[in-house]
Tab-separated table of C-alpha atoms and ligand atoms in Angstrom:
chain	number	residue	atom	x	y	z
G	456	MET	CA	-30.382	-6.767	-2.409
G	457	ASP	CA	-27.545	-8.174	-4.539
G	458	ASN	CA	-24.091	-6.601	-4.658
G	459	GLN	CA	-24.800	-4.695	-7.875
G	460	GLN	CA	-27.972	-3.142	-6.464
G	461	TRP	CA	-26.139	-2.319	-3.271
G	462	ALA	CA	-23.253	-0.682	-5.160
G	463	THR	CA	-25.674	1.278	-7.376
G	464	GLN	CA	-27.338	2.727	-4.317
G	465	VAL	CA	-23.947	3.607	-2.785
G	466	LEU	CA	-22.889	5.280	-6.034
G	467	SER	CA	-25.957	7.581	-5.918
G	468	LYS	CA	-24.958	8.698	-2.441
G	469	ILE	CA	-21.371	9.256	-3.592
G	470	GLU	CA	-22.568	11.478	-6.433
G	471	LEU	CA	-24.803	13.548	-4.164
G	472	LYS	CA	-21.969	14.131	-1.744
G	473	VAL	CA	-19.252	14.828	-4.332
G	474	ASP	CA	-21.548	17.313	-6.100
G	475	GLN	CA	-21.892	19.299	-2.877
G	476	GLU	CA	-18.162	19.132	-2.183
G	477	LEU	CA	-17.531	20.439	-5.700
G	478	GLN	CA	-19.707	23.482	-5.036
G	479	ARG	CA	-17.743	24.289	-1.911
G	480	LEU	CA	-14.308	23.587	-3.363
G	481	GLY	CA	-14.282	25.252	-6.771
G	482	ASP	CA	-10.802	24.500	-8.098
G	483	GLN	CA	-9.232	23.864	-4.672
G	484	ILE	CA	-7.300	20.633	-4.126
G	485	PRO	CA	-8.514	18.745	-1.039
G	486	TYR	CA	-6.479	16.486	1.226
G	487	MET	CA	-7.741	15.936	4.774
G	488	ALA	CA	-11.064	17.190	6.163
G	489	VAL	CA	-10.648	18.929	9.511
G	490	ASP	CA	-13.866	19.632	11.428
G	491	GLY	CA	-15.789	18.627	8.315
G	492	ARG	CA	-13.962	21.028	5.971
G	493	TYR	CA	-11.286	20.555	3.360
G	494	THR	CA	-8.632	23.203	2.857
G	495	ASP	CA	-6.611	23.834	-0.312
G	496	MET	CA	-3.492	21.660	-0.385
G	497	GLY	CA	-2.645	23.200	-3.762
G	498	VAL	CA	-1.795	26.427	-1.900
G	499	LYS	CA	-0.058	24.858	1.072
G	500	ASP	CA	2.177	22.514	-0.977
G	501	THR	CA	1.801	22.074	-4.736
G	502	THR	CA	4.102	19.038	-4.712
G	503	TRP	CA	2.168	17.167	-2.012
G	504	TRP	CA	1.782	13.517	-3.038
G	505	THR	CA	-2.015	13.355	-2.718
G	506	ASN	CA	-2.729	16.320	-4.995
G	507	GLY	CA	-4.054	14.129	-7.809
G	508	PHE	CA	-6.611	12.022	-5.936
G	509	TRP	CA	-9.517	14.491	-6.078
G	510	SER	CA	-9.082	14.682	-9.851
G	511	GLY	CA	-8.986	10.890	-9.901
G	512	ILE	CA	-12.394	10.842	-8.214
G	513	LEU	CA	-13.718	13.391	-10.690
G	514	TRP	CA	-12.389	11.549	-13.757
G	515	GLN	CA	-13.829	8.239	-12.506
G	516	LEU	CA	-17.223	9.913	-11.992
G	517	TYR	CA	-16.971	11.713	-15.328
G	518	HIS	CA	-16.303	8.382	-17.016
G	519	ALA	CA	-19.270	6.802	-15.206
G	520	THR	CA	-21.785	9.653	-15.634
G	521	GLY	CA	-20.549	12.011	-18.380
G	522	LYS	CA	-21.326	15.094	-16.217
G	523	PRO	CA	-19.227	18.013	-17.589
G	524	ILE	CA	-18.572	19.629	-14.169
G	525	TYR	CA	-16.384	16.682	-13.160
G	526	LYS	CA	-14.208	17.064	-16.237
G	527	GLU	CA	-14.024	20.860	-16.017
G	528	THR	CA	-12.951	20.820	-12.381
G	529	ALA	CA	-10.394	18.049	-12.892
G	530	GLN	CA	-8.901	20.017	-15.791
G	531	LYS	CA	-8.535	23.111	-13.585
G	532	ASN	CA	-6.792	21.012	-10.917
G	533	GLU	CA	-4.455	19.591	-13.559
G	534	GLU	CA	-3.479	23.098	-14.696
G	535	ARG	CA	-2.780	24.103	-11.103
G	536	LEU	CA	-0.303	21.234	-10.798
G	537	ASP	CA	1.909	22.816	-13.491
G	538	GLN	CA	3.298	24.883	-10.628
G	539	ALA	CA	4.619	21.622	-9.110
G	540	PHE	CA	6.726	21.008	-12.232
G	541	LEU	CA	8.193	24.491	-11.713
G	542	ASP	CA	8.736	23.833	-8.010
G	543	PHE	CA	10.707	20.751	-9.187
G	544	LYS	CA	12.928	20.521	-6.087
G	545	GLY	CA	10.027	19.298	-3.964
G	546	LEU	CA	9.104	16.523	-6.394
G	547	HIS	CA	9.623	12.874	-5.537
G	548	HIS	CA	8.626	9.423	-6.807
G	549	ASP	CA	4.967	10.248	-6.081
G	550	VAL	CA	4.736	11.970	-9.461
G	551	GLY	CA	2.812	8.809	-10.397
G	552	PHE	CA	0.045	9.479	-7.895
G	553	MET	CA	0.010	13.145	-8.912
G	554	TRP	CA	-0.150	12.891	-12.700
G	555	LEU	CA	-1.766	9.491	-13.361
G	556	HIS	CA	-4.951	10.837	-11.762
G	557	THR	CA	-4.810	14.172	-13.524
G	558	ALA	CA	-3.029	14.432	-16.875
G	559	VAL	CA	-2.911	10.735	-17.783
G	560	ALA	CA	-6.562	10.204	-16.833
G	561	ASN	CA	-7.477	13.275	-18.890
G	562	TYR	CA	-5.432	12.067	-21.846
G	563	ARG	CA	-6.923	8.583	-21.648
G	564	LEU	CA	-10.480	9.966	-21.728
G	565	THR	CA	-10.124	13.042	-23.962
G	566	GLN	CA	-6.792	12.678	-25.842
G	567	ASN	CA	-5.930	16.232	-24.762
G	568	PRO	CA	-2.402	16.832	-26.207
G	569	LYS	CA	-1.363	19.139	-23.348
G	570	SER	CA	-2.227	16.343	-20.875
G	571	LEU	CA	-0.084	13.925	-22.884
G	572	GLN	CA	2.843	16.334	-22.472
G	573	ARG	CA	2.275	16.628	-18.743
G	574	GLY	CA	2.025	12.869	-18.289
G	575	LEU	CA	5.222	12.284	-20.261
G	576	HIS	CA	7.014	15.040	-18.364
G	577	ALA	CA	6.083	13.320	-15.076
G	578	ALA	CA	7.139	9.909	-16.427
G	579	GLU	CA	10.544	11.294	-17.448
G	580	LEU	CA	10.971	12.673	-13.922
G	581	LEU	CA	10.177	9.265	-12.441
G	582	ALA	CA	12.479	7.437	-14.853
G	583	GLY	CA	15.203	9.985	-13.988
G	584	ARG	CA	15.160	8.709	-10.408
G	585	TYR	CA	16.318	5.254	-11.531
G	586	ASN	CA	19.606	3.995	-10.107
G	587	PRO	CA	21.101	1.779	-12.868
G	588	ARG	CA	23.621	-0.005	-10.597
G	589	GLY	CA	21.149	-0.568	-7.780
G	590	GLN	CA	18.290	-1.252	-10.220
G	591	PHE	CA	15.679	0.663	-8.254
G	592	ILE	CA	13.913	4.013	-8.352
G	593	ARG	CA	14.797	6.166	-5.387
G	594	SER	CA	11.702	7.262	-3.514
G	595	TRP	CA	12.558	10.330	-1.491
G	596	ASN	CA	14.981	13.240	-1.748
G	597	ARG	CA	17.589	14.687	0.615
G	598	ASP	CA	20.253	12.234	1.813
G	599	ARG	CA	18.159	9.145	1.015
G	600	ALA	CA	19.662	7.978	-2.276
G	601	GLY	CA	19.108	4.309	-1.399
G	602	TRP	CA	15.613	4.507	0.102
G	603	VAL	CA	12.739	2.683	-1.546
G	604	ILE	CA	9.236	2.652	-0.085
G	605	ILE	CA	6.550	0.117	-0.901
G	606	ASP	CA	4.211	2.942	-1.994
G	607	SER	CA	6.362	3.147	-5.149
G	608	MET	CA	4.465	0.172	-6.567
G	609	LEU	CA	1.516	2.489	-7.213
G	610	ASN	CA	3.723	5.057	-8.955
G	611	ILE	CA	5.401	2.808	-11.510
G	612	PRO	CA	2.189	2.381	-13.543
G	613	LEU	CA	3.116	5.841	-14.883
G	614	LEU	CA	6.107	4.153	-16.536
G	615	TYR	CA	4.003	1.344	-18.015
G	616	TRP	CA	1.754	4.026	-19.491
G	617	ALA	CA	4.723	6.006	-20.900
G	618	GLN	CA	6.152	2.836	-22.416
G	619	GLU	CA	2.961	2.457	-24.429
G	620	ALA	CA	2.455	6.149	-25.158
G	621	LEU	CA	5.980	6.514	-26.581
G	622	ASP	CA	6.388	2.931	-27.796
G	623	ASP	CA	9.671	2.946	-25.856
G	624	PRO	CA	10.503	-0.140	-23.767
G	625	ARG	CA	13.004	1.725	-21.551
G	626	PHE	CA	10.177	2.840	-19.288
G	627	GLY	CA	8.974	-0.742	-18.885
G	628	PHE	CA	12.517	-1.983	-18.170
G	629	ILE	CA	12.873	0.534	-15.356
G	630	ALA	CA	9.456	-0.322	-13.898
G	631	GLU	CA	10.205	-4.063	-13.965
G	632	ASP	CA	13.689	-3.698	-12.449
G	633	HIS	CA	12.130	-1.686	-9.663
G	634	ALA	CA	9.244	-4.122	-9.097
G	635	ASP	CA	11.728	-7.021	-8.985
G	636	LYS	CA	13.857	-5.201	-6.425
G	637	VAL	CA	10.851	-4.550	-4.196
G	638	MET	CA	9.505	-8.074	-4.633
G	639	ASN	CA	12.827	-9.684	-3.742
G	640	ASN	CA	13.773	-7.432	-0.828
G	641	ILE	CA	10.824	-5.634	0.757
G	642	VAL	CA	8.120	-8.321	0.534
G	643	ARG	CA	8.737	-10.965	3.197
G	644	ALA	CA	8.336	-14.721	2.798
G	645	ASP	CA	5.244	-14.806	5.045
G	646	GLY	CA	3.379	-12.321	2.802
G	647	SER	CA	3.943	-9.291	5.019
G	648	VAL	CA	5.788	-6.246	3.702
G	649	ALA	CA	8.181	-3.697	5.199
G	650	HIS	CA	7.492	-0.049	4.496
G	651	ILE	CA	11.044	1.018	3.628
G	652	GLY	CA	14.021	-0.807	2.138
G	653	VAL	CA	17.364	0.967	2.462
G	654	PHE	CA	19.749	-0.104	-0.313
G	655	ASP	CA	23.385	0.695	-0.909
G	656	PRO	CA	23.101	3.246	-3.743
G	657	GLN	CA	26.486	2.079	-5.106
G	658	ASP	CA	25.420	-1.505	-5.827
G	659	GLY	CA	21.832	-2.086	-4.659
G	660	THR	CA	22.636	-4.382	-1.713
G	661	LEU	CA	19.844	-4.317	0.879
G	662	LEU	CA	21.245	-2.719	4.053
G	663	GLU	CA	18.148	-2.711	6.273
G	664	THR	CA	14.381	-2.397	6.302
G	665	LEU	CA	12.580	0.250	8.355
G	666	GLY	CA	9.097	0.569	9.816
G	667	GLY	CA	8.415	3.989	8.235
G	668	GLN	CA	4.769	4.949	8.720
G	669	GLY	CA	4.075	1.684	10.518
G	670	TYR	CA	4.746	0.712	14.130
G	671	GLY	CA	8.449	-0.075	13.771
G	672	VAL	CA	11.178	-2.287	12.345
G	673	GLY	CA	9.759	-5.709	11.413
G	674	SER	CA	6.148	-4.518	11.671
G	675	SER	CA	3.439	-4.635	9.052
G	676	TRP	CA	1.903	-1.250	8.172
G	677	SER	CA	-1.472	-2.072	6.699
G	678	ARG	CA	-1.504	0.634	4.019
G	679	GLY	CA	1.915	-0.578	2.923
G	680	GLN	CA	0.483	-4.076	2.566
G	681	ALA	CA	-2.334	-2.593	0.468
G	682	TRP	CA	0.138	-0.698	-1.748
G	683	ALA	CA	1.868	-4.045	-2.382
G	684	ILE	CA	-1.354	-5.933	-3.136
G	685	TYR	CA	-2.687	-3.429	-5.642
G	686	GLY	CA	0.742	-2.455	-6.984
G	687	PHE	CA	1.870	-5.996	-7.803
G	688	ALA	CA	-1.532	-6.859	-9.271
G	689	LEU	CA	-1.161	-3.831	-11.576
G	690	SER	CA	2.409	-4.747	-12.490
G	691	TYR	CA	1.080	-8.167	-13.462
G	692	ARG	CA	-1.638	-6.553	-15.571
G	693	HIS	CA	0.963	-4.530	-17.466
G	694	THR	CA	3.701	-7.166	-17.804
G	695	HIS	CA	2.011	-10.605	-17.450
G	696	LYS	CA	4.942	-11.676	-15.289
G	697	ALA	CA	3.552	-14.502	-13.137
G	698	ALA	CA	5.764	-13.688	-10.135
G	699	TYR	CA	3.988	-10.343	-9.735
G	700	LEU	CA	0.567	-11.971	-9.530
G	701	ASP	CA	1.927	-14.568	-7.095
G	702	THR	CA	3.306	-11.747	-4.949
G	703	ALA	CA	0.034	-9.816	-5.036
G	704	LYS	CA	-1.821	-12.983	-3.974
G	705	LYS	CA	0.671	-13.809	-1.224
G	706	VAL	CA	0.292	-10.369	0.367
G	707	ALA	CA	-3.476	-10.403	-0.240
G	708	ASN	CA	-3.887	-13.736	1.547
G	709	TYR	CA	-1.896	-12.435	4.495
G	710	PHE	CA	-3.992	-9.228	4.549
G	711	ILE	CA	-7.285	-11.152	4.384
G	712	ALA	CA	-6.234	-13.424	7.272
G	713	ASN	CA	-5.572	-10.292	9.353
G	714	ILE	CA	-8.725	-8.319	8.541
G	715	GLN	CA	-10.963	-11.335	9.162
G	716	LYS	CA	-10.071	-10.836	12.834
G	717	THR	CA	-11.266	-7.202	12.887
G	718	GLY	CA	-14.468	-7.166	10.841
G	719	TYR	CA	-12.662	-6.451	7.538
G	720	ILE	CA	-11.350	-3.044	8.640
G	721	PRO	CA	-7.574	-3.202	9.150
G	722	VAL	CA	-5.739	-1.685	12.049
G	723	SER	CA	-2.990	0.712	11.017
G	724	ASP	CA	-0.292	-1.898	11.642
G	725	PHE	CA	-0.941	-5.631	11.904
G	726	ARG	CA	2.039	-6.054	14.232
G	727	ALA	CA	1.448	-3.136	16.594
G	728	PRO	CA	0.456	-3.736	20.223
G	729	GLN	CA	-3.266	-4.559	20.593
G	730	THR	CA	-3.953	-1.173	22.165
G	731	PRO	CA	-4.410	1.604	21.363
G	732	VAL	CA	-6.594	0.536	18.450
G	733	LYS	CA	-6.026	2.717	15.399
G	734	VAL	CA	-7.814	1.659	12.232
G	735	ASP	CA	-6.949	2.699	8.693
G	736	THR	CA	-9.801	2.711	6.195
G	737	SER	CA	-7.457	3.833	3.408
G	738	ALA	CA	-5.637	0.504	3.645
G	739	ALA	CA	-9.015	-1.202	3.390
G	740	THR	CA	-10.266	0.669	0.326
G	741	CYS	CA	-6.943	0.391	-1.530
G	742	ALA	CA	-6.757	-3.345	-0.769
G	743	ALA	CA	-10.340	-3.750	-2.037
G	744	CYS	CA	-9.242	-2.341	-5.417
G	745	GLY	CA	-6.265	-4.698	-5.343
G	746	PHE	CA	-8.463	-7.706	-4.597
G	747	LEU	CA	-10.776	-6.836	-7.479
G	748	GLU	CA	-7.762	-6.469	-9.766
G	749	ILE	CA	-6.388	-9.864	-8.662
G	750	ALA	CA	-9.803	-11.433	-9.263
G	751	ARG	CA	-9.564	-10.453	-12.944
G	752	HIS	CA	-6.442	-12.565	-13.390
G	753	VAL	CA	-6.902	-15.726	-11.297
G	754	PRO	CA	-8.728	-18.937	-12.309
G	755	GLU	CA	-12.480	-18.960	-11.662
G	756	ASN	CA	-12.237	-21.132	-8.544
G	757	GLU	CA	-9.958	-18.564	-6.842
G	758	ARG	CA	-12.040	-15.493	-7.669
G	759	PRO	CA	-14.603	-15.680	-4.819
G	760	LEU	CA	-11.885	-15.337	-2.167
G	761	TYR	CA	-10.805	-11.957	-3.521
G	762	GLU	CA	-14.209	-10.693	-4.665
G	763	GLU	CA	-15.831	-11.551	-1.346
G	764	ALA	CA	-13.017	-9.928	0.622
G	765	ALA	CA	-13.448	-6.732	-1.427
G	766	VAL	CA	-17.214	-6.680	-0.936
G	767	ASN	CA	-16.869	-7.408	2.785
G	768	ILE	CA	-14.482	-4.472	3.125
G	769	LEU	CA	-16.750	-2.094	1.233
G	770	LYS	CA	-19.804	-3.157	3.225
G	771	ALA	CA	-17.919	-2.743	6.513
G	772	ILE	CA	-16.879	0.757	5.400
G	773	VAL	CA	-20.457	1.722	4.537
G	774	GLU	CA	-21.803	0.238	7.748
G	775	LYS	CA	-19.477	2.021	10.162
G	776	HIS	CA	-17.075	4.442	8.505
G	777	VAL	CA	-18.891	6.811	6.134
G	778	ASP	CA	-20.343	10.269	6.435
G	779	TRP	CA	-23.104	10.855	3.879
G	780	ARG	CA	-24.031	14.302	5.203
G	781	THR	CA	-23.755	16.686	2.277
G	782	GLU	CA	-22.835	19.680	4.473
G	783	THR	CA	-19.513	18.139	5.588
G	784	ASP	CA	-16.459	17.198	3.503
G	785	GLY	CA	-15.087	13.679	3.224
G	786	ILE	CA	-16.987	10.441	2.638
G	787	VAL	CA	-14.856	7.713	4.221
G	788	LEU	CA	-13.899	8.353	7.848
G	789	ASP	CA	-11.077	6.875	9.888
G	790	ALA	CA	-8.006	6.859	7.685
G	791	THR	CA	-4.734	6.970	9.595
G	792	PRO	CA	-1.806	8.530	7.707
G	793	ALA	CA	0.933	7.069	9.913
G	794	TYR	CA	0.904	4.942	13.073
G	795	HIS	CA	2.896	7.407	15.190
G	796	GLU	CA	1.313	10.626	13.904
G	797	GLU	CA	-0.878	11.233	16.934
G	798	GLU	CA	-2.570	14.416	15.712
G	799	THR	CA	-4.129	12.787	12.643
G	800	VAL	CA	-5.428	9.394	13.733
G	801	GLN	CA	-8.681	8.189	12.131
G	802	THR	CA	-9.632	11.102	9.942
G	803	PRO	CA	-11.198	11.586	6.473
G	804	ILE	CA	-8.478	11.622	3.787
G	805	ILE	CA	-8.914	12.063	0.067
G	806	TYR	CA	-7.220	8.824	-0.987
G	807	SER	CA	-9.542	6.750	1.212
G	808	ASP	CA	-12.419	8.274	-0.762
G	809	TYR	CA	-10.632	7.742	-4.074
G	810	TYR	CA	-10.090	3.999	-3.558
G	811	PHE	CA	-13.585	3.573	-2.123
G	812	ILE	CA	-15.130	5.171	-5.201
G	813	GLU	CA	-12.894	3.240	-7.601
G	814	ALA	CA	-13.812	-0.028	-5.854
G	815	ILE	CA	-17.560	0.722	-5.987
G	816	LEU	CA	-17.246	1.561	-9.692
G	817	ARG	CA	-15.222	-1.615	-10.229
G	818	LEU	CA	-18.090	-3.643	-8.724
G	819	LEU	CA	-20.391	-1.990	-11.250
G	820	ASN	CA	-17.941	-2.356	-14.153
G	821	GLN	CA	-18.086	1.410	-14.553
G	822	ASN	CA	-14.502	2.283	-13.654
G	823	PHE	CA	-11.671	2.968	-16.068
G	824	LEU	CA	-8.026	2.150	-15.519
G	825	ILE	CA	-6.161	5.152	-14.134
G	826	TRP	CA	-3.103	3.057	-13.225
H	1844	LIG	N1	2.512	7.455	0.174
H	1844	LIG	C1	2.492	7.899	1.511
H	1844	LIG	C2	1.431	7.291	2.333
H	1844	LIG	O1	0.891	6.252	2.005
H	1844	LIG	O2	1.092	7.855	3.346
């Protein structure tokens, strides 16, 4: 069976499972499946950063299949997120994850004017977090004016989109300043990446880097590495700045060297002690999307490295880390939100499923660009 046939067969299983999940969920917004069941994160916390990923899955499948139920459900989820705009105080830089997958995806596929407004509203909120002296976008709230996390690289595509939607280069300037700051301070020379950079909010000097959701200071949280791989590849796609592609490749090569040692499924932190073993499938599926994005931009002789790494990841996921039973929620098992969060190690999480589905659709050339 070639890769296309394999991916086609996986896609049929994805559809069967998502269709059952849809019946159970109605317009609820899933996050983590506990004992095989999702609960509604839209009720628990409207501003939670993952609240767009289910819609992202539905828009990708709508684009691939045209089935109206995917679109209708995603639109209901998008309307529910209006409450998050009202809850404003809880919002953060993750407005990219939240509204790229909902309003912007909707607008891209249907030109719905209300979705355009929502996407622009979110982009203005993200741009409003820019520190013009420090030249970065602050990530979190509270007393963390100088904190930037690597995850931000997957939020700034909202600004590239707004730049085009409004024909206003300010959004692109902010995104590029931020990407430069991350590239020059949070990505290390050996291709590994810190999770958090703490900058002086007065002038943007780097004060320290922190381990964040990884093992500790100086460590290498695998999902953070994946955010960098895919994020810089996307920044290259939107700006054609060669340094971004070089950065994506540098982190990708480091990531590939690490996952080759563990059957293409990363541990949660590449620099944690060897035991206990905690794997993170979400790092794997996000990196697979990043590898396939890089492969679009490199010369032909470099493509197999990235395409093969992506396929190896996806096959390893399907071999050992999926649940195709239609009576339980969650497809991809074994995502780990944070190295030290003991109560949620190796569990099904919505963004693992999102990146898995996007990567399978990418293999089939049936995806559309949400980022
Ligand atoms: N963006 C938060 C996380 O990756 O868990």
